[in-house]
mmCIF file as gemmi writes it, N, C-alpha and C atoms, coordinates in Angstrom:
data_model
loop_
_atom_site.group_PDB
_atom_site.id
_atom_site.type_symbol
_atom_site.label_atom_id
_atom_site.label_alt_id
_atom_site.label_comp_id
_atom_site.label_asym_id
_atom_site.label_entity_id
_atom_site.label_seq_id
_atom_site.pdbx_PDB_ins_code
_atom_site.Cartn_x
_atom_site.Cartn_y
_atom_site.Cartn_z
_atom_site.occupancy
_atom_site.B_iso_or_equiv
_atom_site.pdbx_formal_charge
_atom_site.auth_seq_id
_atom_site.auth_asym_id
_atom_site.pdbx_PDB_model_num
ATOM 1 N N . GLU Axp A 1 ? -46.999 -21.152 -10.294 1 0 ? 1 A 1
ATOM 2 C CA . GLU Axp A 1 ? -45.693 -20.592 -10.006 1 0 ? 1 A 1
ATOM 3 C C . GLU Axp A 1 ? -44.862 -21.651 -9.299 1 0 ? 1 A 1
ATOM 4 N N . PHE Axp A 2 ? -43.617 -21.767 -9.677 1 0 ? 2 A 1
ATOM 5 C CA . PHE Axp A 2 ? -42.698 -22.706 -9.044 1 0 ? 2 A 1
ATOM 6 C C . PHE Axp A 2 ? -41.611 -21.932 -8.316 1 0 ? 2 A 1
ATOM 7 N N . ILE Axp A 3 ? -41.365 -22.31 -7.092 1 0 ? 3 A 1
ATOM 8 C CA . ILE Axp A 3 ? -40.303 -21.679 -6.304 1 0 ? 3 A 1
ATOM 9 C C . ILE Axp A 3 ? -39.468 -22.782 -5.681 1 0 ? 3 A 1
ATOM 10 N N . GLY Axp A 4 ? -38.174 -22.733 -5.881 1 0 ? 4 A 1
ATOM 11 C CA . GLY Axp A 4 ? -37.282 -23.702 -5.256 1 0 ? 4 A 1
ATOM 12 C C . GLY Axp A 4 ? -37 -23.291 -3.816 1 0 ? 4 A 1
ATOM 13 N N . ILE Axp A 5 ? -37.079 -24.26 -2.919 1 0 ? 5 A 1
ATOM 14 C CA . ILE Axp A 5 ? -36.789 -24.017 -1.509 1 0 ? 5 A 1
ATOM 15 C C . ILE Axp A 5 ? -35.604 -24.889 -1.138 1 0 ? 5 A 1
ATOM 16 N N . TYR Axp A 6 ? -34.619 -24.316 -0.474 1 0 ? 6 A 1
ATOM 17 C CA . TYR Axp A 6 ? -33.403 -25.038 -0.131 1 0 ? 6 A 1
ATOM 18 C C . TYR Axp A 6 ? -33.161 -24.973 1.372 1 0 ? 6 A 1
ATOM 19 N N . VAL Axp A 7 ? -32.586 -26.011 1.915 1 0 ? 7 A 1
ATOM 20 C CA . VAL Axp A 7 ? -32.19 -26.046 3.319 1 0 ? 7 A 1
ATOM 21 C C . VAL Axp A 7 ? -30.674 -26.065 3.355 1 0 ? 7 A 1
ATOM 22 N N . ALA Axp A 8 ? -30.102 -25.155 4.106 1 0 ? 8 A 1
ATOM 23 C CA . ALA Axp A 8 ? -28.647 -25.098 4.26 1 0 ? 8 A 1
ATOM 24 C C . ALA Axp A 8 ? -28.312 -25.356 5.727 1 0 ? 8 A 1
ATOM 25 N N . GLU Axp A 9 ? -27.376 -26.26 5.949 1 0 ? 9 A 1
ATOM 26 C CA . GLU Axp A 9 ? -26.982 -26.613 7.316 1 0 ? 9 A 1
ATOM 27 C C . GLU Axp A 9 ? -25.469 -26.456 7.477 1 0 ? 9 A 1
ATOM 28 N N . ASP Axp A 10 ? -25.042 -26.33 8.718 1 0 ? 10 A 1
ATOM 29 C CA . ASP Axp A 10 ? -23.615 -26.231 9.045 1 0 ? 10 A 1
ATOM 30 C C . ASP Axp A 10 ? -22.934 -25.105 8.278 1 0 ? 10 A 1
ATOM 31 N N . LEU Axp A 11 ? -23.574 -23.956 8.235 1 0 ? 11 A 1
ATOM 32 C CA . LEU Axp A 11 ? -23.03 -22.804 7.523 1 0 ? 11 A 1
ATOM 33 C C . LEU Axp A 11 ? -21.914 -22.144 8.323 1 0 ? 11 A 1
ATOM 34 N N . ILE Axp A 12 ? -21.044 -21.477 7.622 1 0 ? 12 A 1
ATOM 35 C CA . ILE Axp A 12 ? -19.928 -20.756 8.232 1 0 ? 12 A 1
ATOM 36 C C . ILE Axp A 12 ? -20.077 -19.279 7.869 1 0 ? 12 A 1
ATOM 37 N N . PRO Axp A 13 ? -20.021 -18.379 8.858 1 0 ? 13 A 1
ATOM 38 C CA . PRO Axp A 13 ? -20.129 -16.947 8.542 1 0 ? 13 A 1
ATOM 39 C C . PRO Axp A 13 ? -19.052 -16.519 7.538 1 0 ? 13 A 1
ATOM 40 N N . ALA Axp A 14 ? -19.45 -15.67 6.604 1 0 ? 14 A 1
ATOM 41 C CA . ALA Axp A 14 ? -18.524 -15.157 5.595 1 0 ? 14 A 1
ATOM 42 C C . ALA Axp A 14 ? -18.922 -13.735 5.232 1 0 ? 14 A 1
ATOM 43 N N . ARG Axp A 15 ? -18.067 -13.067 4.511 1 0 ? 15 A 1
ATOM 44 C CA . ARG Axp A 15 ? -18.311 -11.699 4.076 1 0 ? 15 A 1
ATOM 45 C C . ARG Axp A 15 ? -19.398 -11.699 2.998 1 0 ? 15 A 1
ATOM 46 N N . GLN Axp A 16 ? -20.308 -10.744 3.087 1 0 ? 16 A 1
ATOM 47 C CA . GLN Axp A 16 ? -21.348 -10.608 2.076 1 0 ? 16 A 1
ATOM 48 C C . GLN Axp A 16 ? -20.781 -9.895 0.86 1 0 ? 16 A 1
ATOM 49 N N . ARG Axp A 17 ? -21.228 -10.294 -0.321 1 0 ? 17 A 1
ATOM 50 C CA . ARG Axp A 17 ? -20.83 -9.63 -1.565 1 0 ? 17 A 1
ATOM 51 C C . ARG Axp A 17 ? -22.096 -9.113 -2.248 1 0 ? 17 A 1
ATOM 52 N N . LEU Axp A 18 ? -22.618 -8.026 -1.697 1 0 ? 18 A 1
ATOM 53 C CA . LEU Axp A 18 ? -23.886 -7.473 -2.175 1 0 ? 18 A 1
ATOM 54 C C . LEU Axp A 18 ? -23.639 -6.32 -3.13 1 0 ? 18 A 1
ATOM 55 N N . ASP Axp A 19 ? -24.647 -6.02 -3.945 1 0 ? 19 A 1
ATOM 56 C CA . ASP Axp A 19 ? -24.588 -4.818 -4.781 1 0 ? 19 A 1
ATOM 57 C C . ASP Axp A 19 ? -24.555 -3.593 -3.885 1 0 ? 19 A 1
ATOM 58 N N . GLU Axp A 20 ? -24.106 -2.477 -4.428 1 0 ? 20 A 1
ATOM 59 C CA . GLU Axp A 20 ? -23.953 -1.243 -3.658 1 0 ? 20 A 1
ATOM 60 C C . GLU Axp A 20 ? -25.246 -0.803 -2.972 1 0 ? 20 A 1
ATOM 61 N N . ASP Axp A 21 ? -26.383 -0.984 -3.641 1 0 ? 21 A 1
ATOM 62 C CA . ASP Axp A 21 ? -27.668 -0.548 -3.093 1 0 ? 21 A 1
ATOM 63 C C . ASP Axp A 21 ? -28.473 -1.699 -2.477 1 0 ? 21 A 1
ATOM 64 N N . GLU Axp A 22 ? -27.815 -2.826 -2.252 1 0 ? 22 A 1
ATOM 65 C CA . GLU Axp A 22 ? -28.489 -4.006 -1.72 1 0 ? 22 A 1
ATOM 66 C C . GLU Axp A 22 ? -28.162 -4.171 -0.239 1 0 ? 22 A 1
ATOM 67 N N . PHE Axp A 23 ? -29.187 -4.481 0.56 1 0 ? 23 A 1
ATOM 68 C CA . PHE Axp A 23 ? -29.008 -4.673 1.997 1 0 ? 23 A 1
ATOM 69 C C . PHE Axp A 23 ? -29.657 -5.986 2.407 1 0 ? 23 A 1
ATOM 70 N N . LEU Axp A 24 ? -28.982 -6.725 3.237 1 0 ? 24 A 1
ATOM 71 C CA . LEU Axp A 24 ? -29.491 -8.013 3.684 1 0 ? 24 A 1
ATOM 72 C C . LEU Axp A 24 ? -29.108 -8.21 5.143 1 0 ? 24 A 1
ATOM 73 N N . ASN Axp A 25 ? -30.109 -8.4 5.989 1 0 ? 25 A 1
ATOM 74 C CA . ASN Axp A 25 ? -29.866 -8.684 7.397 1 0 ? 25 A 1
ATOM 75 C C . ASN Axp A 25 ? -29.989 -10.183 7.612 1 0 ? 25 A 1
ATOM 76 N N . VAL Axp A 26 ? -28.955 -10.799 8.145 1 0 ? 26 A 1
ATOM 77 C CA . VAL Axp A 26 ? -28.958 -12.235 8.387 1 0 ? 26 A 1
ATOM 78 C C . VAL Axp A 26 ? -29.245 -12.464 9.862 1 0 ? 26 A 1
ATOM 79 N N . GLU Axp A 27 ? -30.218 -13.323 10.127 1 0 ? 27 A 1
ATOM 80 C CA . GLU Axp A 27 ? -30.591 -13.657 11.5 1 0 ? 27 A 1
ATOM 81 C C . GLU Axp A 27 ? -30.627 -15.17 11.641 1 0 ? 27 A 1
ATOM 82 N N . GLU Axp A 28 ? -30.386 -15.655 12.839 1 0 ? 28 A 1
ATOM 83 C CA . GLU Axp A 28 ? -30.432 -17.087 13.093 1 0 ? 28 A 1
ATOM 84 C C . GLU Axp A 28 ? -31.613 -17.393 14.001 1 0 ? 28 A 1
ATOM 85 N N . HIS Axp A 29 ? -32.446 -18.34 13.574 1 0 ? 29 A 1
ATOM 86 C CA . HIS Axp A 29 ? -33.618 -18.743 14.346 1 0 ? 29 A 1
ATOM 87 C C . HIS Axp A 29 ? -33.784 -20.251 14.239 1 0 ? 29 A 1
ATOM 88 N N . GLY Axp A 30 ? -34.288 -20.861 15.285 1 0 ? 30 A 1
ATOM 89 C CA . GLY Axp A 30 ? -34.636 -22.274 15.243 1 0 ? 30 A 1
ATOM 90 C C . GLY Axp A 30 ? -36.003 -22.45 14.606 1 0 ? 30 A 1
ATOM 91 N N . LEU Axp A 31 ? -36.286 -23.675 14.173 1 0 ? 31 A 1
ATOM 92 C CA . LEU Axp A 31 ? -37.552 -23.94 13.496 1 0 ? 31 A 1
ATOM 93 C C . LEU Axp A 31 ? -38.742 -23.631 14.389 1 0 ? 31 A 1
ATOM 94 N N . GLU Axp A 32 ? -38.702 -24.035 15.632 1 0 ? 32 A 1
ATOM 95 C CA . GLU Axp A 32 ? -39.844 -23.787 16.532 1 0 ? 32 A 1
ATOM 96 C C . GLU Axp A 32 ? -40.101 -22.29 16.695 1 0 ? 32 A 1
ATOM 97 N N . GLU Axp A 33 ? -39.034 -21.517 16.779 1 0 ? 33 A 1
ATOM 98 C CA . GLU Axp A 33 ? -39.188 -20.06 16.895 1 0 ? 33 A 1
ATOM 99 C C . GLU Axp A 33 ? -39.806 -19.483 15.617 1 0 ? 33 A 1
ATOM 100 N N . LEU Axp A 34 ? -39.359 -19.977 14.461 1 0 ? 34 A 1
ATOM 101 C CA . LEU Axp A 34 ? -39.917 -19.494 13.196 1 0 ? 34 A 1
ATOM 102 C C . LEU Axp A 34 ? -41.395 -19.836 13.069 1 0 ? 34 A 1
ATOM 103 N N . LEU Axp A 35 ? -41.763 -21.038 13.492 1 0 ? 35 A 1
ATOM 104 C CA . LEU Axp A 35 ? -43.175 -21.419 13.453 1 0 ? 35 A 1
ATOM 105 C C . LEU Axp A 35 ? -44.001 -20.526 14.373 1 0 ? 35 A 1
ATOM 106 N N . SER Axp A 36 ? -43.479 -20.22 15.545 1 0 ? 36 A 1
ATOM 107 C CA . SER Axp A 36 ? -44.165 -19.286 16.45 1 0 ? 36 A 1
ATOM 108 C C . SER Axp A 36 ? -44.327 -17.919 15.807 1 0 ? 36 A 1
ATOM 109 N N . MET Axp A 37 ? -43.302 -17.487 15.079 1 0 ? 37 A 1
ATOM 110 C CA . MET Axp A 37 ? -43.363 -16.185 14.413 1 0 ? 37 A 1
ATOM 111 C C . MET Axp A 37 ? -44.47 -16.156 13.352 1 0 ? 37 A 1
ATOM 112 N N . ILE Axp A 38 ? -44.712 -17.296 12.697 1 0 ? 38 A 1
ATOM 113 C CA . ILE Axp A 38 ? -45.822 -17.375 11.733 1 0 ? 38 A 1
ATOM 114 C C . ILE Axp A 38 ? -47.142 -17.171 12.463 1 0 ? 38 A 1
ATOM 115 N N . TYR Axp A 39 ? -47.353 -17.937 13.541 1 0 ? 39 A 1
ATOM 116 C CA . TYR Axp A 39 ? -48.631 -17.904 14.259 1 0 ? 39 A 1
ATOM 117 C C . TYR Axp A 39 ? -48.86 -16.587 15 1 0 ? 39 A 1
ATOM 118 N N . GLU Axp A 40 ? -47.786 -15.875 15.32 1 0 ? 40 A 1
ATOM 119 C CA . GLU Axp A 40 ? -47.895 -14.564 15.972 1 0 ? 40 A 1
ATOM 120 C C . GLU Axp A 40 ? -48.088 -13.44 14.963 1 0 ? 40 A 1
ATOM 121 N N . GLY Axp A 41 ? -47.991 -13.746 13.669 1 0 ? 41 A 1
ATOM 122 C CA . GLY Axp A 41 ? -48.137 -12.72 12.642 1 0 ? 41 A 1
ATOM 123 C C . GLY Axp A 41 ? -46.879 -11.933 12.378 1 0 ? 41 A 1
ATOM 124 N N . ARG Axp A 42 ? -45.753 -12.391 12.887 1 0 ? 42 A 1
ATOM 125 C CA . ARG Axp A 42 ? -44.481 -11.7 12.649 1 0 ? 42 A 1
ATOM 126 C C . ARG Axp A 42 ? -43.865 -12.099 11.309 1 0 ? 42 A 1
ATOM 127 N N . ILE Axp A 43 ? -44.183 -13.295 10.828 1 0 ? 43 A 1
ATOM 128 C CA . ILE Axp A 43 ? -43.842 -13.702 9.469 1 0 ? 43 A 1
ATOM 129 C C . ILE Axp A 43 ? -45.164 -13.747 8.714 1 0 ? 43 A 1
ATOM 130 N N . THR Axp A 44 ? -45.304 -12.894 7.69 1 0 ? 44 A 1
ATOM 131 C CA . THR Axp A 44 ? -46.576 -12.798 6.973 1 0 ? 44 A 1
ATOM 132 C C . THR Axp A 44 ? -46.441 -13.196 5.506 1 0 ? 44 A 1
ATOM 133 N N . ASP Axp A 45 ? -45.238 -13.399 5.035 1 0 ? 45 A 1
ATOM 134 C CA . ASP Axp A 45 ? -45.024 -13.781 3.652 1 0 ? 45 A 1
ATOM 135 C C . ASP Axp A 45 ? -45.493 -15.224 3.438 1 0 ? 45 A 1
ATOM 136 N N . ALA Axp A 46 ? -46.419 -15.429 2.514 1 0 ? 46 A 1
ATOM 137 C CA . ALA Axp A 46 ? -47.024 -16.747 2.306 1 0 ? 46 A 1
ATOM 138 C C . ALA Axp A 46 ? -46.009 -17.785 1.834 1 0 ? 46 A 1
ATOM 139 N N . LYS Axp A 47 ? -45.075 -17.392 0.991 1 0 ? 47 A 1
ATOM 140 C CA . LYS Axp A 47 ? -44.087 -18.348 0.483 1 0 ? 47 A 1
ATOM 141 C C . LYS Axp A 47 ? -43.144 -18.8 1.596 1 0 ? 47 A 1
ATOM 142 N N . THR Axp A 48 ? -42.753 -17.889 2.429 1 0 ? 48 A 1
ATOM 143 C CA . THR Axp A 48 ? -41.896 -18.235 3.565 1 0 ? 48 A 1
ATOM 144 C C . THR Axp A 48 ? -42.639 -19.145 4.525 1 0 ? 48 A 1
ATOM 145 N N . SER Axp A 49 ? -43.885 -18.807 4.827 1 0 ? 49 A 1
ATOM 146 C CA . SER Axp A 49 ? -44.693 -19.623 5.733 1 0 ? 49 A 1
ATOM 147 C C . SER Axp A 49 ? -44.891 -21.031 5.17 1 0 ? 49 A 1
ATOM 148 N N . ALA Axp A 50 ? -45.21 -21.127 3.894 1 0 ? 50 A 1
ATOM 149 C CA . ALA Axp A 50 ? -45.413 -22.429 3.268 1 0 ? 50 A 1
ATOM 150 C C . ALA Axp A 50 ? -44.135 -23.259 3.307 1 0 ? 50 A 1
ATOM 151 N N . ALA Axp A 51 ? -43.001 -22.63 3.048 1 0 ? 51 A 1
ATOM 152 C CA . ALA Axp A 51 ? -41.721 -23.341 3.068 1 0 ? 51 A 1
ATOM 153 C C . ALA Axp A 51 ? -41.412 -23.875 4.46 1 0 ? 51 A 1
ATOM 154 N N . LEU Axp A 52 ? -41.62 -23.064 5.473 1 0 ? 52 A 1
ATOM 155 C CA . LEU Axp A 52 ? -41.325 -23.486 6.844 1 0 ? 52 A 1
ATOM 156 C C . LEU Axp A 52 ? -42.269 -24.596 7.301 1 0 ? 52 A 1
ATOM 157 N N . LEU Axp A 53 ? -43.539 -24.48 6.982 1 0 ? 53 A 1
ATOM 158 C CA . LEU Axp A 53 ? -44.499 -25.517 7.372 1 0 ? 53 A 1
ATOM 159 C C . LEU Axp A 53 ? -44.235 -26.824 6.626 1 0 ? 53 A 1
ATOM 160 N N . ALA Axp A 54 ? -43.873 -26.741 5.348 1 0 ? 54 A 1
ATOM 161 C CA . ALA Axp A 54 ? -43.535 -27.944 4.586 1 0 ? 54 A 1
ATOM 162 C C . ALA Axp A 54 ? -42.283 -28.598 5.154 1 0 ? 54 A 1
ATOM 163 N N . TYR Axp A 55 ? -41.307 -27.785 5.538 1 0 ? 55 A 1
ATOM 164 C CA . TYR Axp A 55 ? -40.083 -28.326 6.139 1 0 ? 55 A 1
ATOM 165 C C . TYR Axp A 55 ? -40.395 -29.032 7.453 1 0 ? 55 A 1
ATOM 166 N N . GLN Axp A 56 ? -41.275 -28.451 8.239 1 0 ? 56 A 1
ATOM 167 C CA . GLN Axp A 56 ? -41.658 -29.072 9.51 1 0 ? 56 A 1
ATOM 168 C C . GLN Axp A 56 ? -42.263 -30.456 9.257 1 0 ? 56 A 1
ATOM 169 N N . VAL Axp A 57 ? -43.155 -30.548 8.29 1 0 ? 57 A 1
ATOM 170 C CA . VAL Axp A 57 ? -43.805 -31.826 7.971 1 0 ? 57 A 1
ATOM 171 C C . VAL Axp A 57 ? -42.771 -32.819 7.437 1 0 ? 57 A 1
ATOM 172 N N . LYS Axp A 58 ? -41.93 -32.385 6.513 1 0 ? 58 A 1
ATOM 173 C CA . LYS Axp A 58 ? -40.917 -33.27 5.932 1 0 ? 58 A 1
ATOM 174 C C . LYS Axp A 58 ? -39.946 -33.751 6.999 1 0 ? 58 A 1
ATOM 175 N N . ARG Axp A 59 ? -39.515 -32.867 7.878 1 0 ? 59 A 1
ATOM 176 C CA . ARG Axp A 59 ? -38.596 -33.234 8.934 1 0 ? 59 A 1
ATOM 177 C C . ARG Axp A 59 ? -39.234 -34.256 9.866 1 0 ? 59 A 1
ATOM 178 N N . GLY Axp A 60 ? -40.52 -34.071 10.167 1 0 ? 60 A 1
ATOM 179 C CA . GLY Axp A 60 ? -41.232 -35.01 11.021 1 0 ? 60 A 1
ATOM 180 C C . GLY Axp A 60 ? -41.364 -36.378 10.359 1 0 ? 60 A 1
ATOM 181 N N . ALA Axp A 61 ? -41.62 -36.377 9.047 1 0 ? 61 A 1
ATOM 182 C CA . ALA Axp A 61 ? -41.763 -37.642 8.319 1 0 ? 61 A 1
ATOM 183 C C . ALA Axp A 61 ? -40.424 -38.362 8.241 1 0 ? 61 A 1
ATOM 184 N N . GLU Axp A 62 ? -39.345 -37.638 8.044 1 0 ? 62 A 1
ATOM 185 C CA . GLU Axp A 62 ? -38.024 -38.258 7.981 1 0 ? 62 A 1
ATOM 186 C C . GLU Axp A 62 ? -37.613 -38.817 9.34 1 0 ? 62 A 1
ATOM 187 N N . GLY Axp A 63 ? -38.004 -38.121 10.401 1 0 ? 63 A 1
ATOM 188 C CA . GLY Axp A 63 ? -37.669 -38.577 11.748 1 0 ? 63 A 1
ATOM 189 C C . GLY Axp A 63 ? -38.349 -39.901 12.079 1 0 ? 63 A 1
ATOM 190 N N . LYS Axp A 64 ? -39.54 -40.132 11.507 1 0 ? 64 A 1
ATOM 191 C CA . LYS Axp A 64 ? -40.282 -41.368 11.759 1 0 ? 64 A 1
ATOM 192 C C . LYS Axp A 64 ? -39.69 -42.554 11.021 1 0 ? 64 A 1
ATOM 193 N N . LYS Axp A 65 ? -38.954 -42.289 9.915 1 0 ? 65 A 1
ATOM 194 C CA . LYS Axp A 65 ? -38.353 -43.365 9.134 1 0 ? 65 A 1
ATOM 195 C C . LYS Axp A 65 ? -37.178 -44.015 9.854 1 0 ? 65 A 1
ATOM 196 N N . GLN Axp A 66 ? -36.53 -43.263 10.721 1 0 ? 66 A 1
ATOM 197 C CA . GLN Axp A 66 ? -35.308 -43.763 11.368 1 0 ? 66 A 1
ATOM 198 C C . GLN Axp A 66 ? -35.57 -44.79 12.408 1 0 ? 66 A 1
C-alpha cells in the first residue's frame, strides 16, 4: 500500500468547505507533543504514527546537513 504524506507549514486559518455530513476537527500540536501522544497511546493509528516518526527522523537528518 502506498500513502502520500505531506507537510504543510505557515498555514493560514480559512473556512472549511466540507460535505453536509462531513465533520473535521482541526487541532494544532507541536511535533514533540505528537510524539508523546504516540507513546502515551493517545495516537493509535499506525499510518499516522509512522508518518510522524518518519518526519522526526527526516527532520533530524536535515538538521545535521546544515
